[in-house]
mmCIF file of C-alpha atoms in Angstrom:
data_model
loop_
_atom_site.group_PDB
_atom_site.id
_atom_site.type_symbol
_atom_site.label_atom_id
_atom_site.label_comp_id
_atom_site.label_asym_id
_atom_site.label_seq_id
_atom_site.Cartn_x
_atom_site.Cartn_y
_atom_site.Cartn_z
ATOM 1 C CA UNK A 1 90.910 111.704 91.729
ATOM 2 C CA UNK A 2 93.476 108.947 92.054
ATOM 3 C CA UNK A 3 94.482 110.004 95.550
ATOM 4 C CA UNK A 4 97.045 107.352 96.896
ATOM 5 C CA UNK A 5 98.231 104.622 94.964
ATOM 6 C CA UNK A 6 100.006 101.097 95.409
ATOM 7 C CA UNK A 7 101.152 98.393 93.730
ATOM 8 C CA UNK A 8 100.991 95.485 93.618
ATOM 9 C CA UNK A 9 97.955 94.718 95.424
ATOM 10 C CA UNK A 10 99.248 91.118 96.332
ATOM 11 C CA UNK A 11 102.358 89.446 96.341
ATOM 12 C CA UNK A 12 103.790 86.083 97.660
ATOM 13 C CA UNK A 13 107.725 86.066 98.055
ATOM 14 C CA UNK A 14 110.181 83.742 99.046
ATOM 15 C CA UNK A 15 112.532 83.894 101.855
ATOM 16 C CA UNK A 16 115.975 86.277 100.744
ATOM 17 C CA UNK A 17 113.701 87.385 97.792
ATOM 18 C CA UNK A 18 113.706 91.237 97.560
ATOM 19 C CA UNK A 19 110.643 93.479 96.185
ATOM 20 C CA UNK A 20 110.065 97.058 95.597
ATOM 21 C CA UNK A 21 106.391 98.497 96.637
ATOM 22 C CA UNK A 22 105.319 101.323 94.967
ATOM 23 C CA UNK A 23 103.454 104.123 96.240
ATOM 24 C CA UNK A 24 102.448 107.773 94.122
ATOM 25 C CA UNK A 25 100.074 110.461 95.110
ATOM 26 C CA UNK A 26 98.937 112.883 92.742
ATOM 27 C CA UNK A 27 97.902 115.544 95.501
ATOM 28 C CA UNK A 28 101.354 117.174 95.943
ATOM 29 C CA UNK A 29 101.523 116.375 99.785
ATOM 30 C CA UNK A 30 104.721 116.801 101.603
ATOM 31 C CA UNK A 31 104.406 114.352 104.095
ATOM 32 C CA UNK A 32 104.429 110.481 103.258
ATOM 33 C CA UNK A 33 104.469 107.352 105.639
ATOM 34 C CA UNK A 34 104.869 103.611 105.019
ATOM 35 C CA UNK A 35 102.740 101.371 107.939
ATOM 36 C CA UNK A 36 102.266 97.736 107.746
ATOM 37 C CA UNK A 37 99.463 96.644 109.351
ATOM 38 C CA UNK A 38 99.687 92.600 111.321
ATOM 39 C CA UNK A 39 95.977 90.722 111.828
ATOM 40 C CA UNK A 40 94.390 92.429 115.038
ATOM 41 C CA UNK A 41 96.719 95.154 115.403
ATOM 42 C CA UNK A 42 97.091 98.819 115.088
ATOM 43 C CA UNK A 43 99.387 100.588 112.118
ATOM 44 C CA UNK A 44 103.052 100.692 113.085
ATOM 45 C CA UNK A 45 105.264 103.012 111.522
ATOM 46 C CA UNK A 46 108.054 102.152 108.957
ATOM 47 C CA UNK A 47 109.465 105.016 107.545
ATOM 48 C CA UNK A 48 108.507 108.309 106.623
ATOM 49 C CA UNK A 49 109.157 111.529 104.401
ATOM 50 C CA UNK A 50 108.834 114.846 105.056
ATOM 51 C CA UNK A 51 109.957 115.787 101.477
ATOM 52 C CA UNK A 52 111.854 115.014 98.462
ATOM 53 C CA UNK A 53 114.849 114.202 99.594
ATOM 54 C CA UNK A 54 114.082 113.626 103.213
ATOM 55 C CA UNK A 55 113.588 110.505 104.647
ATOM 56 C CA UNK A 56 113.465 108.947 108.600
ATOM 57 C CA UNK A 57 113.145 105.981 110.207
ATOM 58 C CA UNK A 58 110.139 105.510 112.195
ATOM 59 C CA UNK A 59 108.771 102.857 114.724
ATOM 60 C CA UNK A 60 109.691 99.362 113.025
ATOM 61 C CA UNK A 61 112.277 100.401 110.143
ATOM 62 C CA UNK A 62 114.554 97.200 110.613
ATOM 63 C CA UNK A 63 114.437 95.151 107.032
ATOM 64 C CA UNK A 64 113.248 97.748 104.979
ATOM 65 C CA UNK A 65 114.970 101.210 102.745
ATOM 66 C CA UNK A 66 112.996 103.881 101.308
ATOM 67 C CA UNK A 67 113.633 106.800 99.275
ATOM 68 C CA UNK A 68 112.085 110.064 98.423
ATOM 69 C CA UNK A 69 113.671 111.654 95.392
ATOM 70 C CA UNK A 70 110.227 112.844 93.794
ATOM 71 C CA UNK A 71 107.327 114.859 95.736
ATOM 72 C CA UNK A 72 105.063 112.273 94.587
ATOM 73 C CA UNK A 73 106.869 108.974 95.201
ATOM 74 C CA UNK A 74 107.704 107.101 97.860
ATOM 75 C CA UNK A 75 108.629 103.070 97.168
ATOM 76 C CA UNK A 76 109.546 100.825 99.964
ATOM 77 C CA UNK A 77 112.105 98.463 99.334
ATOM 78 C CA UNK A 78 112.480 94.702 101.122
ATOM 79 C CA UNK A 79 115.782 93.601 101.097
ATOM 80 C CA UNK A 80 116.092 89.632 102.095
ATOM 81 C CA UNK A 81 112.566 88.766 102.308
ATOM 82 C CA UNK A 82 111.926 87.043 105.761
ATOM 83 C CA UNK A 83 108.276 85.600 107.216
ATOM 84 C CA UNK A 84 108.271 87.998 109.638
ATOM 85 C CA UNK A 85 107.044 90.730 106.828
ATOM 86 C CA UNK A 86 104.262 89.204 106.129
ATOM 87 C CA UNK A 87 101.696 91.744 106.228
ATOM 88 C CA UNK A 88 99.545 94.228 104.926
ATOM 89 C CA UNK A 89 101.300 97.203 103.766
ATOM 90 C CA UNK A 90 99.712 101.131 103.650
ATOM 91 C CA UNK A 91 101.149 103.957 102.275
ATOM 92 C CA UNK A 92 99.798 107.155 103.488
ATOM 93 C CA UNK A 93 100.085 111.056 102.749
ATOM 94 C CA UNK A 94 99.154 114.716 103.695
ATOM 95 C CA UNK A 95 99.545 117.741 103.124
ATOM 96 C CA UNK A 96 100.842 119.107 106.464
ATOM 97 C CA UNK A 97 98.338 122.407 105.641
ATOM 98 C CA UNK A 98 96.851 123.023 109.053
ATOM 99 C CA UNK A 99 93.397 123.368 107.071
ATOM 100 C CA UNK A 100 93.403 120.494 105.440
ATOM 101 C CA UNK A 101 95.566 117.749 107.534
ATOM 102 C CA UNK A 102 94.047 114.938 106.759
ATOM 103 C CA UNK A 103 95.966 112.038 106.337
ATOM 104 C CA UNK A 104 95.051 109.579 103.235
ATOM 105 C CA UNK A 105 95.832 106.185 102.823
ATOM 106 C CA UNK A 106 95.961 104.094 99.655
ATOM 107 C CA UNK A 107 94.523 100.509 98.990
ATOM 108 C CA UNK A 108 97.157 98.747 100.582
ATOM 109 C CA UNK A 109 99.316 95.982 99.599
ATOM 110 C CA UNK A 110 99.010 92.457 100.951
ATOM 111 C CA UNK A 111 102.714 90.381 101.208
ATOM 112 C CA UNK A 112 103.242 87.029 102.395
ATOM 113 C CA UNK A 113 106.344 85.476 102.869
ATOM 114 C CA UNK A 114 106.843 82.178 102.530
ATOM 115 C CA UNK B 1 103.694 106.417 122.175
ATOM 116 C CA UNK B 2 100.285 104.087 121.006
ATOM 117 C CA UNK B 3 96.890 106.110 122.348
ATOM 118 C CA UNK B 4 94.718 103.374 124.127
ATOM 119 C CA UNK B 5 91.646 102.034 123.100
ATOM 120 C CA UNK B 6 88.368 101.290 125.001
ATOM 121 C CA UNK B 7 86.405 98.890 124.504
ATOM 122 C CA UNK B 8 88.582 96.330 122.152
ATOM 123 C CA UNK B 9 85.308 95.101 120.806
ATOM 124 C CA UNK B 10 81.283 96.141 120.548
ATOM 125 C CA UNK B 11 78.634 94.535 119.517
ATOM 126 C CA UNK B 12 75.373 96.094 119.231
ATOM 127 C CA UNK B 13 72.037 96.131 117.314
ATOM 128 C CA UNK B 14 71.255 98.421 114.576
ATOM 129 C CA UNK B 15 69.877 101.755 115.621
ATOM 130 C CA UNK B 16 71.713 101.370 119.473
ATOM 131 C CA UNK B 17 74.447 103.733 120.387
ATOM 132 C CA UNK B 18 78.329 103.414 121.313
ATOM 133 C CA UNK B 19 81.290 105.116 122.805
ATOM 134 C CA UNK B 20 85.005 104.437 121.550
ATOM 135 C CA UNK B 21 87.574 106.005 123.850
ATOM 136 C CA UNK B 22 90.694 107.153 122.859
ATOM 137 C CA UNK B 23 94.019 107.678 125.678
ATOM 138 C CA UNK B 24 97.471 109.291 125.659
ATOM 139 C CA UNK B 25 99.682 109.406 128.212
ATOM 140 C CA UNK B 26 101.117 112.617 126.448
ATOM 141 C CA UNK B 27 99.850 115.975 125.553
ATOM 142 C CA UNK B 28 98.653 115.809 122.184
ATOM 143 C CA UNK B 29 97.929 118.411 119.654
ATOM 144 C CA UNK B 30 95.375 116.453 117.677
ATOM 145 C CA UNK B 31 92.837 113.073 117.347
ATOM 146 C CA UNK B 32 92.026 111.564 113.855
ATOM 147 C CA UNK B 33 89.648 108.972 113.744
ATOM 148 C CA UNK B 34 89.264 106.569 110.802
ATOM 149 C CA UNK B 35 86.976 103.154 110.164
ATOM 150 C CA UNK B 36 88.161 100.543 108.741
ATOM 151 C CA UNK B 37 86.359 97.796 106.517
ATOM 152 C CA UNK B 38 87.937 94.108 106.678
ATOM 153 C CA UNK B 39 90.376 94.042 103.740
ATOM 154 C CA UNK B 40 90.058 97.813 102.749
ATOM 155 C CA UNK B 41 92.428 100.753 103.832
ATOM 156 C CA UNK B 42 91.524 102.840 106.782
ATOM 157 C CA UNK B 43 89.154 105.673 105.832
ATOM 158 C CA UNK B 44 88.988 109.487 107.597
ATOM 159 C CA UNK B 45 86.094 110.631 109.560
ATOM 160 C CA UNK B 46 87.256 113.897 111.255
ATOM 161 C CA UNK B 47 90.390 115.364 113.139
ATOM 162 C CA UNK B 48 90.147 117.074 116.668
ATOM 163 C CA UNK B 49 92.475 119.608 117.259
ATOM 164 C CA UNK B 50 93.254 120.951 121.116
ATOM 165 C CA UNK B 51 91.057 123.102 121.938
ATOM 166 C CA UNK B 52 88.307 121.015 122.971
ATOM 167 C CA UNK B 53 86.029 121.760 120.020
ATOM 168 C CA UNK B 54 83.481 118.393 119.651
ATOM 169 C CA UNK B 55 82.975 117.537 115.581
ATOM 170 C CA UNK B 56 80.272 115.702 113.591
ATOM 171 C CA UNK B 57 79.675 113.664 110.204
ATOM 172 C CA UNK B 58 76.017 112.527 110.111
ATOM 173 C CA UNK B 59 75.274 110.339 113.333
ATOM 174 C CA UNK B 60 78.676 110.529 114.232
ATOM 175 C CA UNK B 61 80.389 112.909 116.653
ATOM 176 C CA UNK B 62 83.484 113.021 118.466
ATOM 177 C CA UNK B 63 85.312 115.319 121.325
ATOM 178 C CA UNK B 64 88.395 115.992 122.559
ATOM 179 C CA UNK B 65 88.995 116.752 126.381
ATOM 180 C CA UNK B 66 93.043 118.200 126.031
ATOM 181 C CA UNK B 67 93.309 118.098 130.248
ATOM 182 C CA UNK B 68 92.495 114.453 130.215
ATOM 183 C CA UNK B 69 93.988 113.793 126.791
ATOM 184 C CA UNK B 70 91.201 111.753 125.674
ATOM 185 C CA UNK B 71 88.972 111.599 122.809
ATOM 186 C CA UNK B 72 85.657 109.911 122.598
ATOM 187 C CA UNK B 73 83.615 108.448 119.000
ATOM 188 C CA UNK B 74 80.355 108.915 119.743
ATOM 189 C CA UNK B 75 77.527 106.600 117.221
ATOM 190 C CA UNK B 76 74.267 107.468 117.400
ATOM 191 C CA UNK B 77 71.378 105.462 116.311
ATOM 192 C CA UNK B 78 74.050 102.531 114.894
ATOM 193 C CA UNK B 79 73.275 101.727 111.023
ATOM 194 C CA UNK B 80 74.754 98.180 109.451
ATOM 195 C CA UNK B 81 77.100 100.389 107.739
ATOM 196 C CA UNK B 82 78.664 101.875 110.689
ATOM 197 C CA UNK B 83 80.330 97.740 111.358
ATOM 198 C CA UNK B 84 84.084 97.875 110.953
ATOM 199 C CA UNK B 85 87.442 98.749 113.374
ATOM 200 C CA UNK B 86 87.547 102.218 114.365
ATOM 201 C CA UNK B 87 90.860 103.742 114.763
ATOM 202 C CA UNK B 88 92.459 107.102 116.595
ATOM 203 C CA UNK B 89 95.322 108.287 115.630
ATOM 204 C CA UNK B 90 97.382 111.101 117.863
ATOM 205 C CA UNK B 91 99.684 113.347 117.002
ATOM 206 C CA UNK B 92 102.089 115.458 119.293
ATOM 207 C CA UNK B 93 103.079 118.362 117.705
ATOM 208 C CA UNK B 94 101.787 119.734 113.986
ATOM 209 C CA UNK B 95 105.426 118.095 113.006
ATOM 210 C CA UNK B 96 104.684 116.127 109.993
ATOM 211 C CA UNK B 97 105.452 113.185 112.097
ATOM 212 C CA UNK B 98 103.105 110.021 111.183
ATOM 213 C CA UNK B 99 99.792 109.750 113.412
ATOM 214 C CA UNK B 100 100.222 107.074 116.081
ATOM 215 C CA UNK B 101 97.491 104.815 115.975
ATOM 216 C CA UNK B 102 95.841 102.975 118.784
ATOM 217 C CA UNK B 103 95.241 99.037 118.259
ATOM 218 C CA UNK B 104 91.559 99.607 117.237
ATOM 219 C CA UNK B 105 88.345 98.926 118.170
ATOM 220 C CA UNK B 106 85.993 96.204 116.436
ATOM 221 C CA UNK B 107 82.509 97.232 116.239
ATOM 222 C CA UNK B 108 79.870 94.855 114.824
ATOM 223 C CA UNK B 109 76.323 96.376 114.389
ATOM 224 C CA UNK B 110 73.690 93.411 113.712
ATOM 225 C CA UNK B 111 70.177 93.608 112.909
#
């Protein structure tokens, strides 16, 4: 039952560096998200997919690309690293099934930018 | 739209009970709530869909009140384990839009 995963787990970059994170999920949900997470705060949106193929910006998208072209992945790319993105990044899915809507995250990934 | 959460922080002693509220200025379809561990993803407890219907895993309950559009974490009889942020997340519509998640609340159960 691997659920949601990410990698890496940690990563340090520099400023103008650029990094793919990785995110799978082995349930065959339709819906996937991208949140990053800043000390004391709530889960903001970055982007989100409600397929293969489909992709749309959500609440704080500036800085970031994604792409969807499997059911099961979604990576999040950082172009230009800047401090600012320093954070802790989740990936999340679900299955959009009314009976079982739950919404899963994985481990997360922690970036700082430095 | 970000729900609003009540209080921002708890603090109570094991076995006491607490109440996490959860806002939205908008008419919302459902309430997730999740607990988070420092350094750990957010884990599910339960959804609330409109309807009112109240839900329950072990000591904890929750309810949903769709004319006030408000949602309520009820802990019972607070165990060590229960210490960690507690999160609601709203949704508007069954849309496949991301839940929007309310800044948390930090609740510390102690001894």
């Amino acid at each position: 039952n691997a659920g949601v995963t990410q990698t890496p787990k940690f990563r340090i970059l520099k400023i103008g560096q650029s990094m793919t994170l990785q995110c799978a999920q082995d349930m065959n949900h339709n819906y996937m998200y991208w949140y990053r997470q800043d000390p004391g705060m709530g889960l903001k949106l970055i982007y989100y997919s409600v397929g293969a193929g489909i992709t749309d910006k959500g609440e704080v998208p500036n800085g970031y690309n994604v792409s969807r072209s499997t059911t099961e992945d979604f990576p999040l790319r950082l172009e230009l690293a800047a401090p600012s993105q320093t954070s802790v990044y989740f990936c999340a899915s679900r299955s959009g099934n009314l009976a079982k809507n739950i919404q899963y995250f994985g481990a997360g990934t922690r970036l700082s930018v430095l | 739209q970000q729900p609003v959460q009540s209080p921002q922080a708890v603090i109570l002693r094991e076995g006491e009970d607490a109440v996490i509220n959860c806002s939205s200025s908008k008419a919302l379809y459902s309430v997730h709530w999740y607990r988070q561990k420092h350094g750990e993803a957010p884990v599910f407890l339960m959804i609330l869909l409109k309807g009112g219907e109240q839900k329950g895993h072990d000591k904890i309950s929750a309810s949903f009140n769709e004319k006030k559009q408000q949602s309520s974490l009820y802990l019972t009889a607070s165990q060590l384990s229960y210490s960690g942020t507690y999160f609601c997340g709203t949704e508007l519509s069954n849309s496949g839009y991301a839940l929007n998640f309310g800044k948390g609340t930090s609740l510390l159960v102690t001894p």
